[in-house]
Amino acid sequence: MKIINVCEKNFLFVLFFFFVFSSNSFGFITFKQSKDISSDATGLRQINFKPDGKIMYVTNREKDATSAVDSVKQYSLSTPFDISTATLTSSTTLTNIDKPHAIHFKTDGKVMYVVDNGSLTIEQYNLTTAWDTSTLVHDDNFTISDESQLRSLAFKYDGTKMYVTGNETEVIQQFTLSTPWDVTSATKDSTESSALTGKEDNPRSIQFNSDGTIFYIGGNGSDSIHKYTLSTPWDVSTLEFSQSYSFSAQVSSSGNSIMAGFIFTANFTKLYITQDTDSRQSQTGVNTVYEYSVACAETITCLDASTNADVKSIIEANVESAKRIIKNNTLPIFHRTEWLRRHKNKDNLSNLNAEIDFTNQKIEKIANALNILKKEKDRTYNSDDWFEWSEGRISLGKKDANGASSRDIHSYGFSIGADRIKKEDRDSMYGYVFQYTNDNVDIGSNGTNLNTDSYSFALYDTKLRDDQFFTDSVIGLSLLDIDHQRVINGNTLRGDREGQQIYGSINFGKRLVDEELNYNPGIKLDLGYTKLKAFREKTTIGNALTDSLIYKEQNIKTALATIGLLFDTANQQEEKTTNHHGRLEYVGDFSPSSNAEFYYLNNQSTNYEYKANNKSKHNYRIGYGFDITSISGWSIVTNFERFGASGKGYVNELYLLLGYVPIDDTEYAMSLDNDKASLSYKRDLNGFDIRMSSNYSLMSAIPDYGASIEVSSTF
């Protein structure tokens, strides 16, 4: 790299870049840009932002200079949090202040607080217009009597706690505000932090994270930012040192330059540091604001992503979801073929099989005449007939943590299919099915979620053998659309991931028919291959890079073997048949592990890997259901099934299937009206309507009955 030493500022940049790319300490902090505001502020101190990032504020100490005044500078940002777009809009004199430093705002922007290092007070101002410092009016103040060089200030998010630091005690003092956001109501707490000696002896800025569990302090004593954790949120007596991050290569490269202040903003996705070359006497110094992107929110150094419980759970959930989608795409088909076996050659599929019993001999003769059109018990369907069916399903389940975040599963889907008899083999049927599945997984308790939409098409075949042996086979394709959401440190990361899936299944069994209970022992093999495309997480908060991971392409192989027993029993009634059925199955999961690789977008040199091992090799499926088949050709099937592994989680599933078998268009009607009874019969034969009717007088002493036949068609 060629160094052009145009001025001291450029020299500082060169040293800074060298430090960033040669030090592990800054592996997760990326310099974005800087803004020189020397023409506006010659004694730059501390910085703050309006929450939406559209306004930037800095305090300026200039009272040491001739005819200069201390002030707060307000800048508008056309692009939120982008300091390159900052334009000075106002410079307001700070009355009642000798040496301004920290600047803070009430959450509604109607009150501003400034630390006065000269008088060791916290000055409180009211803003007539929220967030507009040009409208400030001095209200009151609060004195910190036991400090020197008072510079730092922070509040709890609800304004009930206030925190200050100085050089005298070298501790963080904690105050309770009896009236939130009113510093005059402050009372010092009995608890305070331990001494910061050895870390920072000249603090200038302090800041908590959003929930009070992390605390940062920085100053020009070490030109560093120090990170502490709090075992009790917002209680500084529980501070425990974590790490230090030195900025001396940047801010101390000139003998007079100092780190004047810092602030994390935009949900801790960006860091801003103010630098003053401390030349207030001559009014010729360089005053600069530096902007950095932070790879991981609320912390400067990202953790090993492969150890994050939510990340591990996301990877495991993707693998489990791929298996569930295959299962949810194949089971409806097998539910259909099971129904076909239970109802093979059943006469109750046709309303021609309705039995009508009359005590009157004359009407009985008519009924007997009609019965000549009745088909045999074993119905023979035409190979051109398509038998339509559909199935809906709902699943609820839970997966235990096992080293990752726990998972709550919510799934639903539906299938629409049709099948018919093969022309060349009347013992076989084949069909197709379109399926949609939504698989929703809530991960942990922070809002992490996977929502997968699956669109599938499958072909299936079933062999209905006379020797009671049967085979079912399925092959299908699925397109996956995954809505990925991960929440970490209050930062929500989203991504859209696509995937493709191919799967197949084959089922062997035998149907053992008994008068009271039928049995279907069998074995089934499910195989699948799922490819998830690479994708990156994104966030709209502050910086699109913060916390973001890039996931490489992931391949998932599925292999399940099921051994079990199905059983059913039938209850034959006049207008319907009710079947009760159940299953007891062992499911062995022989799927290999699936490796996932990923890395931080802001640190692509470090690659992480997590192996999603098969944690549920031994599983079970139990179920019970019933189906009702009406003489009109409609059928309804319900199944409740539970899939699980002992101690590792479960999924409860409810299936509802509707089916229709096309039958001849036939109608019967019988009525009683006072002393007369009537019977009518209608049937569609090849486009002709055949109507037969009869009547009989019940009360007349003279037999009065008749019958008629009508044949009609519409041309």
Coordinates of C-alpha atoms in Angstrom, one line a residue, residues 392-711:
G392 CA -56.0 -32.4 5.5
R393 CA -53.6 -32.7 8.5
I394 CA -52.5 -30.8 11.6
S395 CA -49.5 -31.6 13.6
L396 CA -48.3 -30.4 17.0
G397 CA -45.1 -31.4 18.7
K398 CA -42.1 -30.6 20.8
K399 CA -38.4 -31.4 20.6
D400 CA -36.2 -31.4 23.7
A401 CA -33.0 -29.2 23.7
N402 CA -30.3 -31.9 23.9
G403 CA -27.6 -29.2 23.8
A404 CA -29.6 -26.9 21.5
S405 CA -32.6 -24.7 22.0
S406 CA -35.9 -26.6 22.5
R407 CA -38.3 -26.6 19.6
D408 CA -42.1 -26.3 19.3
I409 CA -43.6 -27.7 16.1
H410 CA -46.8 -26.6 14.4
S411 CA -47.5 -28.1 11.0
Y412 CA -50.5 -28.4 8.7
G413 CA -51.1 -29.4 5.1
F414 CA -53.5 -30.8 2.6
S415 CA -53.4 -33.3 -0.3
I416 CA -55.5 -33.6 -3.4
G417 CA -55.3 -36.8 -5.4
A418 CA -57.0 -39.1 -7.8
D419 CA -56.4 -42.8 -8.8
R420 CA -57.9 -45.4 -11.0
I421 CA -57.5 -49.1 -12.0
K422 CA -54.9 -50.1 -14.5
K423 CA -56.2 -51.2 -17.8
E424 CA -53.6 -54.0 -18.2
D425 CA -53.8 -55.1 -14.5
R426 CA -57.1 -54.8 -12.7
D427 CA -55.5 -55.9 -9.5
S428 CA -53.5 -52.6 -9.5
M429 CA -54.3 -49.0 -9.1
Y430 CA -52.2 -45.9 -9.8
G431 CA -52.6 -42.3 -9.0
Y432 CA -51.1 -38.8 -8.5
V433 CA -51.3 -36.3 -5.7
F434 CA -50.6 -32.6 -5.3
Q435 CA -49.6 -31.6 -1.7
Y436 CA -48.9 -28.5 0.3
T437 CA -47.3 -28.5 3.7
N438 CA -46.5 -25.7 6.2
D439 CA -43.9 -26.7 8.8
N440 CA -43.5 -24.0 11.5
V441 CA -40.9 -24.4 14.3
D442 CA -40.5 -22.0 17.2
I443 CA -36.9 -22.2 18.5
G444 CA -35.9 -21.2 22.0
S445 CA -37.6 -18.2 23.7
N446 CA -36.2 -15.2 21.9
G447 CA -38.3 -15.3 18.8
T448 CA -36.1 -17.5 16.5
N449 CA -38.3 -19.3 14.0
L450 CA -38.3 -21.5 10.9
N451 CA -41.3 -21.5 8.6
T452 CA -41.1 -23.9 5.7
D453 CA -43.6 -24.1 2.8
S454 CA -43.4 -27.2 0.8
Y455 CA -45.1 -27.8 -2.6
S456 CA -45.0 -31.4 -3.8
F457 CA -46.1 -33.7 -6.6
A458 CA -46.0 -37.4 -6.3
L459 CA -47.0 -40.6 -8.3
Y460 CA -48.0 -43.7 -6.5
D461 CA -49.0 -47.3 -7.3
T462 CA -50.7 -50.0 -5.3
K463 CA -51.0 -53.7 -6.1
L464 CA -54.2 -55.2 -4.8
R465 CA -53.4 -59.0 -5.0
D466 CA -56.0 -61.7 -4.6
D467 CA -53.5 -63.6 -2.4
Q468 CA -53.7 -60.7 0.1
F469 CA -50.1 -59.7 -0.5
F470 CA -49.8 -56.0 -1.5
T471 CA -47.1 -53.5 -2.5
D472 CA -47.3 -49.7 -2.4
S473 CA -44.8 -47.4 -4.0
V474 CA -44.4 -43.7 -4.1
I475 CA -42.0 -41.3 -5.8
G476 CA -42.2 -37.5 -5.5
L477 CA -40.6 -34.1 -5.8
S478 CA -40.9 -31.1 -3.5
L479 CA -39.9 -27.4 -3.6
L480 CA -39.1 -25.8 -0.3
D481 CA -39.4 -22.2 0.7
I482 CA -37.9 -21.5 4.1
D483 CA -38.6 -18.2 6.0
H484 CA -35.6 -18.1 8.4
Q485 CA -35.6 -15.8 11.4
R486 CA -33.0 -15.7 14.1
V487 CA -33.0 -13.3 17.1
I488 CA -29.8 -12.6 19.0
N489 CA -29.0 -9.7 21.3
G490 CA -32.3 -8.1 20.4
N491 CA -31.2 -8.1 16.7
T492 CA -33.6 -9.8 14.3
L493 CA -32.0 -11.5 11.3
R494 CA -34.0 -12.8 8.4
G495 CA -33.4 -14.8 5.3
D496 CA -35.2 -16.7 2.6
R497 CA -33.8 -20.1 1.8
E498 CA -34.8 -22.4 -1.0
G499 CA -34.5 -26.1 -1.3
Q500 CA -35.4 -29.1 -3.4
Q501 CA -36.3 -32.6 -2.4
I502 CA -36.8 -36.0 -4.0
Y503 CA -38.2 -38.9 -2.1
G504 CA -39.5 -42.4 -2.6
S505 CA -41.2 -45.0 -0.5
I506 CA -42.1 -48.7 -0.9
N507 CA -44.4 -50.7 1.4
F508 CA -44.7 -54.5 1.5
G509 CA -47.4 -56.3 3.5
K510 CA -50.1 -58.9 3.7
R511 CA -53.7 -58.5 4.6
L512 CA -55.1 -61.1 6.9
V513 CA -58.8 -61.1 6.8
D514 CA -60.9 -62.3 9.7
E515 CA -64.6 -61.9 10.4
E516 CA -64.0 -59.7 13.4
L517 CA -60.6 -58.2 13.0
N518 CA -58.3 -57.8 10.0
Y519 CA -54.5 -57.5 10.2
N520 CA -51.9 -55.9 8.0
P521 CA -48.3 -56.8 9.0
G522 CA -45.8 -55.0 6.8
I523 CA -42.5 -53.2 6.3
K524 CA -41.9 -49.9 4.7
L525 CA -38.7 -48.1 3.5
D526 CA -38.6 -44.3 3.0
L527 CA -35.6 -42.6 1.3
G528 CA -35.1 -39.0 0.5
Y529 CA -32.5 -36.4 -0.5
T530 CA -32.9 -32.7 0.3
K531 CA -30.7 -29.9 -0.9
L532 CA -30.8 -26.5 0.9
K533 CA -29.3 -23.7 -1.0
A534 CA -26.8 -21.3 0.5
F535 CA -28.2 -18.0 1.8
R536 CA -27.3 -15.1 4.1
E537 CA -29.1 -13.5 7.0
K538 CA -30.1 -9.9 6.8
T539 CA -31.3 -7.2 9.1
T540 CA -32.7 -3.8 8.6
I541 CA -31.6 -2.5 12.0
G542 CA -28.7 -0.2 11.8
N543 CA -26.4 -2.2 9.6
A544 CA -27.2 -5.1 7.3
L545 CA -24.1 -6.9 8.3
T546 CA -24.4 -7.1 12.0
D547 CA -24.6 -10.6 13.5
S548 CA -25.3 -11.9 10.0
L549 CA -24.3 -15.4 9.1
I550 CA -23.8 -16.9 5.7
Y551 CA -24.9 -20.6 5.5
K552 CA -23.4 -22.7 2.8
E553 CA -25.3 -25.3 0.8
Q554 CA -26.5 -28.2 3.0
N555 CA -27.4 -31.7 1.9
I556 CA -29.7 -33.9 4.0
K557 CA -30.1 -37.6 3.4
T558 CA -33.1 -39.5 4.8
A559 CA -33.4 -43.2 5.4
L560 CA -36.3 -44.6 7.5
A561 CA -37.4 -48.2 7.9
T562 CA -40.8 -49.0 9.5
I563 CA -42.0 -52.4 10.8
G564 CA -45.4 -52.6 12.2
L565 CA -48.9 -53.9 12.3
L566 CA -52.1 -52.3 11.0
F567 CA -55.5 -53.6 12.1
D568 CA -59.1 -52.8 11.3
T569 CA -62.7 -53.9 11.9
A570 CA -65.9 -53.1 10.0
N571 CA -69.5 -52.4 11.1
Q572 CA -71.9 -52.7 8.1
Q573 CA -75.1 -50.7 8.2
E574 CA -77.8 -49.9 5.7
E575 CA -76.6 -46.6 4.5
K576 CA -72.9 -46.6 5.6
T577 CA -70.0 -48.7 6.6
T578 CA -67.9 -47.7 9.6
N579 CA -64.3 -49.0 9.9
H580 CA -62.2 -48.7 13.0
H581 CA -58.4 -49.0 12.4
G582 CA -55.1 -48.5 14.2
R583 CA -51.4 -49.0 13.9
L584 CA -48.4 -50.0 16.0
E585 CA -45.1 -49.3 14.3
Y586 CA -41.4 -49.2 15.0
V587 CA -39.5 -46.6 13.0
G588 CA -35.8 -46.9 12.7
D589 CA -34.0 -43.8 11.5
F590 CA -30.8 -44.7 9.7
S591 CA -30.3 -41.2 8.2
P592 CA -26.6 -40.1 8.2
S593 CA -25.5 -36.9 9.9
S594 CA -25.8 -33.6 8.0
N595 CA -23.0 -31.1 8.1
A596 CA -23.7 -27.4 8.0
E597 CA -21.0 -24.8 7.4
F598 CA -21.4 -21.1 8.0
Y599 CA -19.4 -17.9 8.8
Y600 CA -20.0 -14.4 9.8
L601 CA -20.5 -12.0 7.0
N602 CA -18.2 -9.5 8.7
N603 CA -15.5 -12.1 9.3
Q604 CA -15.4 -14.5 6.3
S605 CA -12.0 -15.9 7.1
T606 CA -13.3 -17.9 10.0
N607 CA -15.4 -20.9 9.1
Y608 CA -17.7 -22.7 11.5
E609 CA -19.2 -26.2 11.3
Y610 CA -21.9 -28.0 13.1
K611 CA -22.8 -31.7 12.5
A612 CA -26.5 -32.4 13.0
N613 CA -26.3 -36.0 14.2
N614 CA -29.2 -38.4 14.2
K615 CA -30.4 -38.2 17.8
S616 CA -33.6 -40.2 17.4
K617 CA -32.6 -43.5 15.8
H618 CA -35.3 -45.5 17.5
N619 CA -38.9 -44.1 17.2
Y620 CA -42.4 -45.3 17.3
R621 CA -45.7 -44.5 15.7
I622 CA -49.1 -45.4 17.2
G623 CA -52.4 -44.4 15.9
Y624 CA -56.2 -44.8 15.9
G625 CA -58.8 -43.7 13.4
F626 CA -62.1 -44.6 11.8
D627 CA -63.7 -44.1 8.4
I628 CA -67.3 -43.9 7.3
T629 CA -68.3 -44.8 3.8
S630 CA -71.8 -43.8 2.6
I631 CA -73.9 -45.4 -0.1
S632 CA -73.7 -42.2 -2.1
G633 CA -70.0 -42.8 -2.8
W634 CA -68.5 -40.3 -0.3
S635 CA -66.1 -41.4 2.4
I636 CA -64.5 -39.7 5.4
V637 CA -61.4 -41.0 7.2
T638 CA -59.9 -39.7 10.4
N639 CA -56.5 -40.7 11.9
F640 CA -54.8 -39.6 15.1
E641 CA -51.2 -40.6 15.2
R642 CA -48.3 -40.0 17.5
F643 CA -44.7 -40.1 16.3
G644 CA -42.0 -39.9 18.9
A645 CA -38.9 -41.2 20.6
S646 CA -38.6 -41.8 24.3
G647 CA -37.2 -38.7 26.1
K648 CA -36.4 -36.9 22.8
G649 CA -39.7 -35.4 21.7
Y650 CA -42.9 -36.2 19.9
V651 CA -45.3 -35.0 17.2
N652 CA -49.0 -35.5 17.5
E653 CA -50.8 -35.6 14.1
L654 CA -54.5 -35.4 13.1
Y655 CA -55.5 -36.4 9.6
L656 CA -58.8 -36.0 7.9
L657 CA -59.4 -37.6 4.5
L658 CA -62.3 -37.2 2.1
G659 CA -62.9 -39.5 -0.8
Y660 CA -65.4 -40.0 -3.6
V661 CA -66.1 -43.0 -5.8
P662 CA -68.0 -42.2 -9.0
I663 CA -71.2 -44.2 -9.1
D664 CA -74.4 -44.4 -11.2
D665 CA -76.8 -41.5 -10.8
T666 CA -79.6 -43.2 -8.9
E667 CA -82.4 -41.8 -6.7
Y668 CA -85.0 -43.4 -4.4
A669 CA -87.9 -41.7 -2.8
M670 CA -90.7 -43.0 -0.6
S671 CA -93.5 -40.9 1.0
L672 CA -96.6 -41.4 3.2
D673 CA -99.4 -38.8 2.8
N674 CA -102.5 -39.5 4.9
D675 CA -103.9 -42.7 3.4
K676 CA -101.5 -43.0 0.5
A677 CA -98.0 -44.2 0.1
S678 CA -95.8 -43.5 -2.9
L679 CA -92.5 -44.8 -4.2
S680 CA -90.4 -43.3 -6.9
Y681 CA -87.1 -44.4 -8.6
K682 CA -84.8 -42.5 -10.9
R683 CA -81.7 -43.7 -12.7
D684 CA -79.5 -42.2 -15.4
L685 CA -78.6 -44.7 -18.1
N686 CA -76.4 -43.4 -20.9
G687 CA -78.0 -40.0 -20.9
F688 CA -81.6 -41.2 -20.5
D689 CA -83.6 -40.6 -17.3
I690 CA -85.7 -43.6 -16.3
R691 CA -88.4 -42.8 -13.8
M692 CA -90.7 -45.3 -12.1
S693 CA -93.4 -44.5 -9.7
S694 CA -96.2 -46.3 -7.8
N695 CA -98.9 -45.4 -5.3
Y696 CA -101.2 -47.3 -3.0
S697 CA -104.2 -46.3 -0.9
L698 CA -103.8 -47.6 2.6
M699 CA -107.3 -46.8 3.9
S700 CA -109.5 -47.7 0.9
A701 CA -111.4 -50.9 1.0
I702 CA -111.0 -51.1 -2.7
P703 CA -107.4 -51.7 -3.8
D704 CA -106.2 -48.5 -5.5
Y705 CA -102.7 -48.7 -6.9
G706 CA -100.9 -48.0 -10.0
A707 CA -97.4 -47.8 -11.5
S708 CA -95.9 -45.8 -14.3
I709 CA -92.6 -45.7 -16.3
E710 CA -91.2 -42.6 -18.0
V711 CA -88.1 -42.4 -20.2

